[in-house]
Amino acid sequence: MSTLRCAPLKCLAWLAPVAALALAGCQNDTVPGPESGKEYFPLEIGSYRVYAVADTLWNAFQRTPSSYQFRETVTDQVSDATGKPAYRVVRARRTLPTDTWRDDSVMVVSVASRSLVLTKNNRRTVELVFPVQQDRTWDMYAFMLGDTTEALDTGDRRYDNRRYQNIGEPFQIMAGGKTYRYDQTLTTALIVGNPNKYGFDDEVNRSTYQQVYAKGVGPVYRVRRRFDYCDPQTGTCGKSNTRIYKGQARHEILIEQGKL
């Protein structure tokens, strides 16, 4: 019976392809874990995003549309309400692309190991939870009564009002005759029908909210609708005739991004 003999370096060279094939086979069998999700909302001082906004108001069945632009700029690093590192985001507004930007509001975004929290008008909302997983739900108002991360995982799903959808899916939308496409996105949507005042869809009211985030880009699309179908003069309520007595619908589409 013969025995394979070779110099040490030659044996290593011969075994290298075999080892590479074995390693590749192991990698193919590995099931990837959930994404952390932080790459869907990058934050860098000086970066900005410009959104085209279509806003429609209803009052006493009268519809009033308007359009303008928002610019959200990460201006500096600060501390949030709990003393943790965060980023200040200044939102400016203008009606026409030729107009001067005027500051509209200020937000604070903080990113922790398990969530991304947005503070605006002294209200904290959980915009993302980590890791991202298809159909995962959470209470976006979990931190309004306390500042502990346990609020996200109480095991009580009755008051969850946000859900992940379409994780890793492409997204495409048009604005101003131009098509914007992103290869890898995720969507957060408002859950309606839960016994809370934040999400509902019935014969009297309708409330929906959806955000699309692109990997490496951030929020690229936002839509919010809040309608009241009741007519106080007749005392009748119902959306079968599609008449909106009072409400608002706002669509925001990312059309520009960069760094100042």
Steps between C-alpha positions, in 0.01 A plus 500: 500500500651831392507810715464856366821689561583858408687799627306700766448806276379288207252317726363828626458625144316181404272509804408872468239457221342209685476703819350792307233274350416358840474849649277618214272204560468592867426863415224403258331302776505795740170678547556879524371662817276808515650834404585746774298769320717800585618521140144601401535833684858628460586813696794725418553861604446728201295250300160607370192362322248698293141379467228603256181533704141475377265609777119499486265634767124441530269724701120482477541282189715768334830370359807726498819358341846651531857406415837599644836356601660387826874485562622300800861570599708325768662804661689370805529236768315563826356310796144374505250524789676213680849643457600254228677608176264611225483715187315826447309512171372839382207499260466798264220577258456686172215526251698520176847365417609862445384614846723536804491222756336598829537290814178321585573269795773312686518127566739283701587149380668255737622154402547231764578131470133405479315799357504833317300767681378831355418792730285778356276750679598333830360167380723192468410234245674173419554514124705180462581200718806279461560251360252548217283196432206448266164557675664599828274738694556756772339792682635821349393687817674257737728767648239764566427356846849384583858487376578129531560274201283238670204701372571352158479140618225478760342201330172692481426548130160663546638849459754439224433744221798466260609211279791422269408409143679432170846468654771493234254572220557758220293817499418741219305825492459802273514870582513794262520269201809323635519140621683421823597138555667328794612136488478418870239653731275429794157638587349587836121519506239599753297210635130588508226338700681471834322632811694825511448849367794503260384270223146462371303436184123485534185669372578817696875554477804381314863534603796353309872564509778340296872560459745344256872492585774423246816326614787746523269794421236541773131594472404528131120507519244595766124512480254593773121510474252602767134530396170572676189389308236641737275784389407701813214675320311182411638281776587228250829313487631272230771481240298305243451822304876577534420852623751625756365758742833587664852367467844511348709293258873565461747326267875563527741370233878526524628687192850608607766412752852614571729673746529871572 
